């Protein structure tokens, strides 16, 4: 039950059905899901760990509102860590890795064709995870995983900036090509710019979303 509630609320947040700043009332959610308050509280705590929900004592739970400064810092840190992981994966990637990366690219293309932003986001994480798994630096991998887990809200970029997704897809192709050629410098540089561009796209998308919601509420 807790996982079903978690999945349901997470999807509604990432799809924009629950806007940033929206209150999440435990009793209302319990009635909606025909359950007690306990699994709702557990699901909200899971969403809080994902960076999607903010829980404050005596004030309840709300969908997080990401600030441009927070996003810029988050992607700056992720960008350099993931660039390093991509660089150090060179020379350790096997034919099996590349076969899986090619499959991810095909699946990404299909997700783009059907306009499935959330599906694209999940494949995106798998794609980068495959590369990072080839790096010999386990602590680096753990750092990246922990940051990704706490920034699931950043997946909104795939909904808020649909045009950017095609640029993202092309950058994934470029990363794979550089890795195939064993060009660590190029792979690291593309990976860094890829992540920083995602941050810029998310900031722009959030601003557009706020403006649109304001117009609709006017």
mmCIF file with all atom_site columns, C-alpha atoms in Angstrom, residues 34-199:
data_model
loop_
_atom_site.group_PDB
_atom_site.id
_atom_site.type_symbol
_atom_site.label_atom_id
_atom_site.label_alt_id
_atom_site.label_comp_id
_atom_site.label_asym_id
_atom_site.label_entity_id
_atom_site.label_seq_id
_atom_site.pdbx_PDB_ins_code
_atom_site.Cartn_x
_atom_site.Cartn_y
_atom_site.Cartn_z
_atom_site.occupancy
_atom_site.B_iso_or_equiv
_atom_site.pdbx_formal_charge
_atom_site.auth_seq_id
_atom_site.auth_comp_id
_atom_site.auth_asym_id
_atom_site.auth_atom_id
_atom_site.pdbx_PDB_model_num
ATOM 1   C CA . UNK A 1 34  ? -9.000 4.174  1.180   1.00 0.00 ? 34  UNK A CA 1
ATOM 2   C CA . UNK A 1 35  ? -6.381 3.529  3.801   1.00 0.00 ? 35  UNK A CA 1
ATOM 3   C CA . UNK A 1 36  ? -5.247 4.717  7.223   1.00 0.00 ? 36  UNK A CA 1
ATOM 4   C CA . UNK A 1 37  ? -2.885 7.629  7.854   1.00 0.00 ? 37  UNK A CA 1
ATOM 5   C CA . UNK A 1 38  ? 0.117  5.374  8.507   1.00 0.00 ? 38  UNK A CA 1
ATOM 6   C CA . UNK A 1 39  ? 0.972  4.325  4.894   1.00 0.00 ? 39  UNK A CA 1
ATOM 7   C CA . UNK A 1 40  ? 0.377  7.934  3.792   1.00 0.00 ? 40  UNK A CA 1
ATOM 8   C CA . UNK A 1 41  ? 2.932  9.204  6.306   1.00 0.00 ? 41  UNK A CA 1
ATOM 9   C CA . UNK A 1 42  ? 5.417  6.529  5.225   1.00 0.00 ? 42  UNK A CA 1
ATOM 10  C CA . UNK A 1 43  ? 4.938  7.380  1.539   1.00 0.00 ? 43  UNK A CA 1
ATOM 11  C CA . UNK A 1 44  ? 5.429  11.092 2.233   1.00 0.00 ? 44  UNK A CA 1
ATOM 12  C CA . UNK A 1 45  ? 8.658  10.369 4.100   1.00 0.00 ? 45  UNK A CA 1
ATOM 13  C CA . UNK A 1 46  ? 9.887  8.394  1.081   1.00 0.00 ? 46  UNK A CA 1
ATOM 14  C CA . UNK A 1 47  ? 9.000  11.313 -1.185  1.00 0.00 ? 47  UNK A CA 1
ATOM 15  C CA . UNK A 1 48  ? 10.813 13.658 1.163   1.00 0.00 ? 48  UNK A CA 1
ATOM 16  C CA . UNK A 1 49  ? 13.982 11.555 0.817   1.00 0.00 ? 49  UNK A CA 1
ATOM 17  C CA . UNK A 1 50  ? 13.571 11.849 -2.956  1.00 0.00 ? 50  UNK A CA 1
ATOM 18  C CA . UNK A 1 51  ? 13.510 15.638 -2.687  1.00 0.00 ? 51  UNK A CA 1
ATOM 19  C CA . UNK A 1 52  ? 9.940  15.805 -4.006  1.00 0.00 ? 52  UNK A CA 1
ATOM 20  C CA . UNK A 1 53  ? 8.129  16.685 -0.771  1.00 0.00 ? 53  UNK A CA 1
ATOM 21  C CA . UNK A 1 54  ? 8.928  18.990 2.110   1.00 0.00 ? 54  UNK A CA 1
ATOM 22  C CA . UNK A 1 55  ? 7.614  18.083 5.575   1.00 0.00 ? 55  UNK A CA 1
ATOM 23  C CA . UNK A 1 56  ? 7.636  20.729 8.295   1.00 0.00 ? 56  UNK A CA 1
ATOM 24  C CA . UNK A 1 57  ? 6.592  20.200 11.927  1.00 0.00 ? 57  UNK A CA 1
ATOM 25  C CA . UNK A 1 58  ? 3.136  21.628 12.648  1.00 0.00 ? 58  UNK A CA 1
ATOM 26  C CA . UNK A 1 59  ? 2.849  22.824 9.041   1.00 0.00 ? 59  UNK A CA 1
ATOM 27  C CA . UNK A 1 60  ? 2.379  19.553 7.217   1.00 0.00 ? 60  UNK A CA 1
ATOM 28  C CA . UNK A 1 61  ? 3.679  18.394 3.833   1.00 0.00 ? 61  UNK A CA 1
ATOM 29  C CA . UNK A 1 62  ? 3.980  20.289 0.574   1.00 0.00 ? 62  UNK A CA 1
ATOM 30  C CA . UNK A 1 63  ? 5.325  19.610 -2.896  1.00 0.00 ? 63  UNK A CA 1
ATOM 31  C CA . UNK A 1 64  ? 8.791  21.156 -3.061  1.00 0.00 ? 64  UNK A CA 1
ATOM 32  C CA . UNK A 1 65  ? 9.397  24.411 -4.895  1.00 0.00 ? 65  UNK A CA 1
ATOM 33  C CA . UNK A 1 66  ? 12.841 24.303 -6.517  1.00 0.00 ? 66  UNK A CA 1
ATOM 34  C CA . UNK A 1 67  ? 14.733 27.590 -6.636  1.00 0.00 ? 67  UNK A CA 1
ATOM 35  C CA . UNK A 1 68  ? 17.009 28.504 -9.588  1.00 0.00 ? 68  UNK A CA 1
ATOM 36  C CA . UNK A 1 69  ? 19.962 28.792 -7.194  1.00 0.00 ? 69  UNK A CA 1
ATOM 37  C CA . UNK A 1 70  ? 19.353 25.320 -5.783  1.00 0.00 ? 70  UNK A CA 1
ATOM 38  C CA . UNK A 1 71  ? 19.030 23.803 -9.248  1.00 0.00 ? 71  UNK A CA 1
ATOM 39  C CA . UNK A 1 72  ? 22.154 25.535 -10.540 1.00 0.00 ? 72  UNK A CA 1
ATOM 40  C CA . UNK A 1 73  ? 24.200 24.325 -7.574  1.00 0.00 ? 73  UNK A CA 1
ATOM 41  C CA . UNK A 1 74  ? 22.770 20.809 -7.782  1.00 0.00 ? 74  UNK A CA 1
ATOM 42  C CA . UNK A 1 75  ? 23.596 20.409 -11.450 1.00 0.00 ? 75  UNK A CA 1
ATOM 43  C CA . UNK A 1 76  ? 27.036 21.974 -11.015 1.00 0.00 ? 76  UNK A CA 1
ATOM 44  C CA . UNK A 1 77  ? 27.932 19.357 -8.411  1.00 0.00 ? 77  UNK A CA 1
ATOM 45  C CA . UNK A 1 78  ? 26.335 16.513 -10.342 1.00 0.00 ? 78  UNK A CA 1
ATOM 46  C CA . UNK A 1 79  ? 27.924 17.674 -13.574 1.00 0.00 ? 79  UNK A CA 1
ATOM 47  C CA . UNK A 1 80  ? 31.482 17.522 -12.293 1.00 0.00 ? 80  UNK A CA 1
ATOM 48  C CA . UNK A 1 81  ? 30.989 14.240 -10.440 1.00 0.00 ? 81  UNK A CA 1
ATOM 49  C CA . UNK A 1 82  ? 29.333 12.592 -13.438 1.00 0.00 ? 82  UNK A CA 1
ATOM 50  C CA . UNK A 1 83  ? 31.928 14.010 -15.801 1.00 0.00 ? 83  UNK A CA 1
ATOM 51  C CA . UNK A 1 84  ? 34.643 12.422 -13.657 1.00 0.00 ? 84  UNK A CA 1
ATOM 52  C CA . UNK A 1 85  ? 32.791 9.108  -13.547 1.00 0.00 ? 85  UNK A CA 1
ATOM 53  C CA . UNK A 1 86  ? 32.373 9.182  -17.334 1.00 0.00 ? 86  UNK A CA 1
ATOM 54  C CA . UNK A 1 87  ? 36.067 9.971  -17.841 1.00 0.00 ? 87  UNK A CA 1
ATOM 55  C CA . UNK A 1 88  ? 37.208 7.141  -15.547 1.00 0.00 ? 88  UNK A CA 1
ATOM 56  C CA . UNK A 1 89  ? 34.866 4.651  -17.226 1.00 0.00 ? 89  UNK A CA 1
ATOM 57  C CA . UNK A 1 90  ? 36.937 4.880  -20.423 1.00 0.00 ? 90  UNK A CA 1
ATOM 58  C CA . UNK A 1 91  ? 38.985 1.725  -20.825 1.00 0.00 ? 91  UNK A CA 1
ATOM 59  C CA . UNK A 1 92  ? 36.660 -0.282 -18.583 1.00 0.00 ? 92  UNK A CA 1
ATOM 60  C CA . UNK A 1 93  ? 33.552 -0.446 -20.754 1.00 0.00 ? 93  UNK A CA 1
ATOM 61  C CA . UNK A 1 94  ? 32.934 -3.838 -22.335 1.00 0.00 ? 94  UNK A CA 1
ATOM 62  C CA . UNK A 1 95  ? 31.032 -4.910 -25.434 1.00 0.00 ? 95  UNK A CA 1
ATOM 63  C CA . UNK A 1 96  ? 28.155 -5.784 -23.118 1.00 0.00 ? 96  UNK A CA 1
ATOM 64  C CA . UNK A 1 97  ? 28.134 -2.235 -21.737 1.00 0.00 ? 97  UNK A CA 1
ATOM 65  C CA . UNK A 1 98  ? 27.938 -0.794 -25.236 1.00 0.00 ? 98  UNK A CA 1
ATOM 66  C CA . UNK A 1 99  ? 25.176 -3.201 -26.225 1.00 0.00 ? 99  UNK A CA 1
ATOM 67  C CA . UNK A 1 100 ? 23.151 -2.037 -23.233 1.00 0.00 ? 100 UNK A CA 1
ATOM 68  C CA . UNK A 1 101 ? 23.886 1.619  -23.978 1.00 0.00 ? 101 UNK A CA 1
ATOM 69  C CA . UNK A 1 102 ? 22.711 1.121  -27.562 1.00 0.00 ? 102 UNK A CA 1
ATOM 70  C CA . UNK A 1 103 ? 19.513 -0.470 -26.254 1.00 0.00 ? 103 UNK A CA 1
ATOM 71  C CA . UNK A 1 104 ? 18.988 2.523  -23.935 1.00 0.00 ? 104 UNK A CA 1
ATOM 72  C CA . UNK A 1 105 ? 19.371 4.872  -26.890 1.00 0.00 ? 105 UNK A CA 1
ATOM 73  C CA . UNK A 1 106 ? 16.752 2.939  -28.848 1.00 0.00 ? 106 UNK A CA 1
ATOM 74  C CA . UNK A 1 107 ? 14.384 2.989  -25.871 1.00 0.00 ? 107 UNK A CA 1
ATOM 75  C CA . UNK A 1 108 ? 14.981 6.729  -25.392 1.00 0.00 ? 108 UNK A CA 1
ATOM 76  C CA . UNK A 1 109 ? 14.076 7.346  -29.018 1.00 0.00 ? 109 UNK A CA 1
ATOM 77  C CA . UNK A 1 110 ? 10.834 5.390  -28.597 1.00 0.00 ? 110 UNK A CA 1
ATOM 78  C CA . UNK A 1 111 ? 9.975  7.322  -25.409 1.00 0.00 ? 111 UNK A CA 1
ATOM 79  C CA . UNK A 1 112 ? 10.515 10.599 -27.257 1.00 0.00 ? 112 UNK A CA 1
ATOM 80  C CA . UNK A 1 113 ? 8.313  9.487  -30.141 1.00 0.00 ? 113 UNK A CA 1
ATOM 81  C CA . UNK A 1 114 ? 5.411  8.742  -27.797 1.00 0.00 ? 114 UNK A CA 1
ATOM 82  C CA . UNK A 1 115 ? 5.990  11.828 -25.633 1.00 0.00 ? 115 UNK A CA 1
ATOM 83  C CA . UNK A 1 116 ? 6.746  9.785  -22.517 1.00 0.00 ? 116 UNK A CA 1
ATOM 84  C CA . UNK A 1 117 ? 8.828  12.169 -20.406 1.00 0.00 ? 117 UNK A CA 1
ATOM 85  C CA . UNK A 1 118 ? 8.758  10.014 -17.266 1.00 0.00 ? 118 UNK A CA 1
ATOM 86  C CA . UNK A 1 119 ? 9.753  6.933  -19.229 1.00 0.00 ? 119 UNK A CA 1
ATOM 87  C CA . UNK A 1 120 ? 12.610 8.868  -20.812 1.00 0.00 ? 120 UNK A CA 1
ATOM 88  C CA . UNK A 1 121 ? 13.744 9.978  -17.348 1.00 0.00 ? 121 UNK A CA 1
ATOM 89  C CA . UNK A 1 122 ? 13.967 6.393  -16.090 1.00 0.00 ? 122 UNK A CA 1
ATOM 90  C CA . UNK A 1 123 ? 15.931 5.262  -19.151 1.00 0.00 ? 123 UNK A CA 1
ATOM 91  C CA . UNK A 1 124 ? 18.177 8.304  -18.779 1.00 0.00 ? 124 UNK A CA 1
ATOM 92  C CA . UNK A 1 125 ? 19.150 7.216  -15.285 1.00 0.00 ? 125 UNK A CA 1
ATOM 93  C CA . UNK A 1 126 ? 19.786 3.664  -16.469 1.00 0.00 ? 126 UNK A CA 1
ATOM 94  C CA . UNK A 1 127 ? 21.959 4.985  -19.312 1.00 0.00 ? 127 UNK A CA 1
ATOM 95  C CA . UNK A 1 128 ? 24.230 7.025  -17.067 1.00 0.00 ? 128 UNK A CA 1
ATOM 96  C CA . UNK A 1 129 ? 24.253 4.326  -14.407 1.00 0.00 ? 129 UNK A CA 1
ATOM 97  C CA . UNK A 1 130 ? 25.647 1.853  -16.936 1.00 0.00 ? 130 UNK A CA 1
ATOM 98  C CA . UNK A 1 131 ? 28.530 4.203  -17.684 1.00 0.00 ? 131 UNK A CA 1
ATOM 99  C CA . UNK A 1 132 ? 29.257 4.973  -14.042 1.00 0.00 ? 132 UNK A CA 1
ATOM 100 C CA . UNK A 1 133 ? 29.211 1.262  -13.168 1.00 0.00 ? 133 UNK A CA 1
ATOM 101 C CA . UNK A 1 134 ? 32.319 0.817  -15.344 1.00 0.00 ? 134 UNK A CA 1
ATOM 102 C CA . UNK A 1 135 ? 34.290 3.360  -13.329 1.00 0.00 ? 135 UNK A CA 1
ATOM 103 C CA . UNK A 1 136 ? 36.701 1.723  -10.877 1.00 0.00 ? 136 UNK A CA 1
ATOM 104 C CA . UNK A 1 137 ? 35.885 4.348  -8.242  1.00 0.00 ? 137 UNK A CA 1
ATOM 105 C CA . UNK A 1 138 ? 33.119 2.893  -6.088  1.00 0.00 ? 138 UNK A CA 1
ATOM 106 C CA . UNK A 1 139 ? 32.867 5.837  -3.700  1.00 0.00 ? 139 UNK A CA 1
ATOM 107 C CA . UNK A 1 140 ? 32.325 8.119  -6.672  1.00 0.00 ? 140 UNK A CA 1
ATOM 108 C CA . UNK A 1 141 ? 29.480 5.889  -7.846  1.00 0.00 ? 141 UNK A CA 1
ATOM 109 C CA . UNK A 1 142 ? 27.923 5.932  -4.371  1.00 0.00 ? 142 UNK A CA 1
ATOM 110 C CA . UNK A 1 143 ? 28.105 9.733  -4.205  1.00 0.00 ? 143 UNK A CA 1
ATOM 111 C CA . UNK A 1 144 ? 26.337 10.081 -7.539  1.00 0.00 ? 144 UNK A CA 1
ATOM 112 C CA . UNK A 1 145 ? 23.654 7.561  -6.607  1.00 0.00 ? 145 UNK A CA 1
ATOM 113 C CA . UNK A 1 146 ? 22.951 9.349  -3.326  1.00 0.00 ? 146 UNK A CA 1
ATOM 114 C CA . UNK A 1 147 ? 22.640 12.705 -5.074  1.00 0.00 ? 147 UNK A CA 1
ATOM 115 C CA . UNK A 1 148 ? 20.343 11.279 -7.762  1.00 0.00 ? 148 UNK A CA 1
ATOM 116 C CA . UNK A 1 149 ? 18.134 9.714  -5.094  1.00 0.00 ? 149 UNK A CA 1
ATOM 117 C CA . UNK A 1 150 ? 17.735 13.062 -3.349  1.00 0.00 ? 150 UNK A CA 1
ATOM 118 C CA . UNK A 1 151 ? 17.036 14.991 -6.543  1.00 0.00 ? 151 UNK A CA 1
ATOM 119 C CA . UNK A 1 152 ? 14.271 13.015 -8.219  1.00 0.00 ? 152 UNK A CA 1
ATOM 120 C CA . UNK A 1 153 ? 12.369 16.259 -8.559  1.00 0.00 ? 153 UNK A CA 1
ATOM 121 C CA . UNK A 1 154 ? 14.880 17.257 -11.214 1.00 0.00 ? 154 UNK A CA 1
ATOM 122 C CA . UNK A 1 155 ? 13.202 14.697 -13.490 1.00 0.00 ? 155 UNK A CA 1
ATOM 123 C CA . UNK A 1 156 ? 10.577 17.367 -14.091 1.00 0.00 ? 156 UNK A CA 1
ATOM 124 C CA . UNK A 1 157 ? 12.926 18.737 -16.738 1.00 0.00 ? 157 UNK A CA 1
ATOM 125 C CA . UNK A 1 158 ? 11.721 16.007 -19.107 1.00 0.00 ? 158 UNK A CA 1
ATOM 126 C CA . UNK A 1 159 ? 8.147  17.308 -18.799 1.00 0.00 ? 159 UNK A CA 1
ATOM 127 C CA . UNK A 1 160 ? 8.789  21.036 -18.558 1.00 0.00 ? 160 UNK A CA 1
ATOM 128 C CA . UNK A 1 161 ? 11.280 21.215 -21.444 1.00 0.00 ? 161 UNK A CA 1
ATOM 129 C CA . UNK A 1 162 ? 10.086 18.748 -24.111 1.00 0.00 ? 162 UNK A CA 1
ATOM 130 C CA . UNK A 1 163 ? 12.065 20.435 -26.901 1.00 0.00 ? 163 UNK A CA 1
ATOM 131 C CA . UNK A 1 164 ? 15.276 20.042 -24.916 1.00 0.00 ? 164 UNK A CA 1
ATOM 132 C CA . UNK A 1 165 ? 14.746 16.278 -24.751 1.00 0.00 ? 165 UNK A CA 1
ATOM 133 C CA . UNK A 1 166 ? 15.842 15.920 -28.380 1.00 0.00 ? 166 UNK A CA 1
ATOM 134 C CA . UNK A 1 167 ? 19.026 17.835 -27.626 1.00 0.00 ? 167 UNK A CA 1
ATOM 135 C CA . UNK A 1 168 ? 19.547 15.592 -24.608 1.00 0.00 ? 168 UNK A CA 1
ATOM 136 C CA . UNK A 1 169 ? 19.104 12.522 -26.802 1.00 0.00 ? 169 UNK A CA 1
ATOM 137 C CA . UNK A 1 170 ? 21.714 13.758 -29.275 1.00 0.00 ? 170 UNK A CA 1
ATOM 138 C CA . UNK A 1 171 ? 24.132 14.431 -26.427 1.00 0.00 ? 171 UNK A CA 1
ATOM 139 C CA . UNK A 1 172 ? 23.676 10.862 -25.204 1.00 0.00 ? 172 UNK A CA 1
ATOM 140 C CA . UNK A 1 173 ? 24.621 9.653  -28.666 1.00 0.00 ? 173 UNK A CA 1
ATOM 141 C CA . UNK A 1 174 ? 27.724 11.872 -28.607 1.00 0.00 ? 174 UNK A CA 1
ATOM 142 C CA . UNK A 1 175 ? 28.758 10.506 -25.214 1.00 0.00 ? 175 UNK A CA 1
ATOM 143 C CA . UNK A 1 176 ? 28.528 6.925  -26.468 1.00 0.00 ? 176 UNK A CA 1
ATOM 144 C CA . UNK A 1 177 ? 30.529 7.791  -29.586 1.00 0.00 ? 177 UNK A CA 1
ATOM 145 C CA . UNK A 1 178 ? 33.313 9.400  -27.523 1.00 0.00 ? 178 UNK A CA 1
ATOM 146 C CA . UNK A 1 179 ? 33.382 6.396  -25.194 1.00 0.00 ? 179 UNK A CA 1
ATOM 147 C CA . UNK A 1 180 ? 33.596 4.004  -28.159 1.00 0.00 ? 180 UNK A CA 1
ATOM 148 C CA . UNK A 1 181 ? 36.537 5.980  -29.494 1.00 0.00 ? 181 UNK A CA 1
ATOM 149 C CA . UNK A 1 182 ? 38.209 5.873  -26.073 1.00 0.00 ? 182 UNK A CA 1
ATOM 150 C CA . UNK A 1 183 ? 38.343 9.671  -25.967 1.00 0.00 ? 183 UNK A CA 1
ATOM 151 C CA . UNK A 1 184 ? 38.161 10.343 -22.235 1.00 0.00 ? 184 UNK A CA 1
ATOM 152 C CA . UNK A 1 185 ? 38.523 14.124 -22.574 1.00 0.00 ? 185 UNK A CA 1
ATOM 153 C CA . UNK A 1 186 ? 35.675 14.428 -25.079 1.00 0.00 ? 186 UNK A CA 1
ATOM 154 C CA . UNK A 1 187 ? 33.404 12.074 -23.135 1.00 0.00 ? 187 UNK A CA 1
ATOM 155 C CA . UNK A 1 188 ? 33.980 14.003 -19.905 1.00 0.00 ? 188 UNK A CA 1
ATOM 156 C CA . UNK A 1 189 ? 33.456 17.384 -21.575 1.00 0.00 ? 189 UNK A CA 1
ATOM 157 C CA . UNK A 1 190 ? 30.214 16.321 -23.266 1.00 0.00 ? 190 UNK A CA 1
ATOM 158 C CA . UNK A 1 191 ? 28.947 14.756 -20.023 1.00 0.00 ? 191 UNK A CA 1
ATOM 159 C CA . UNK A 1 192 ? 29.608 17.968 -18.092 1.00 0.00 ? 192 UNK A CA 1
ATOM 160 C CA . UNK A 1 193 ? 27.928 20.253 -20.622 1.00 0.00 ? 193 UNK A CA 1
ATOM 161 C CA . UNK A 1 194 ? 25.062 17.779 -20.919 1.00 0.00 ? 194 UNK A CA 1
ATOM 162 C CA . UNK A 1 195 ? 24.369 18.066 -17.191 1.00 0.00 ? 195 UNK A CA 1
ATOM 163 C CA . UNK A 1 196 ? 24.759 21.856 -17.036 1.00 0.00 ? 196 UNK A CA 1
ATOM 164 C CA . UNK A 1 197 ? 22.412 22.220 -20.000 1.00 0.00 ? 197 UNK A CA 1
ATOM 165 C CA . UNK A 1 198 ? 19.850 20.102 -18.169 1.00 0.00 ? 198 UNK A CA 1
ATOM 166 C CA . UNK A 1 199 ? 20.022 22.527 -15.266 1.00 0.00 ? 199 UNK A CA 1
#
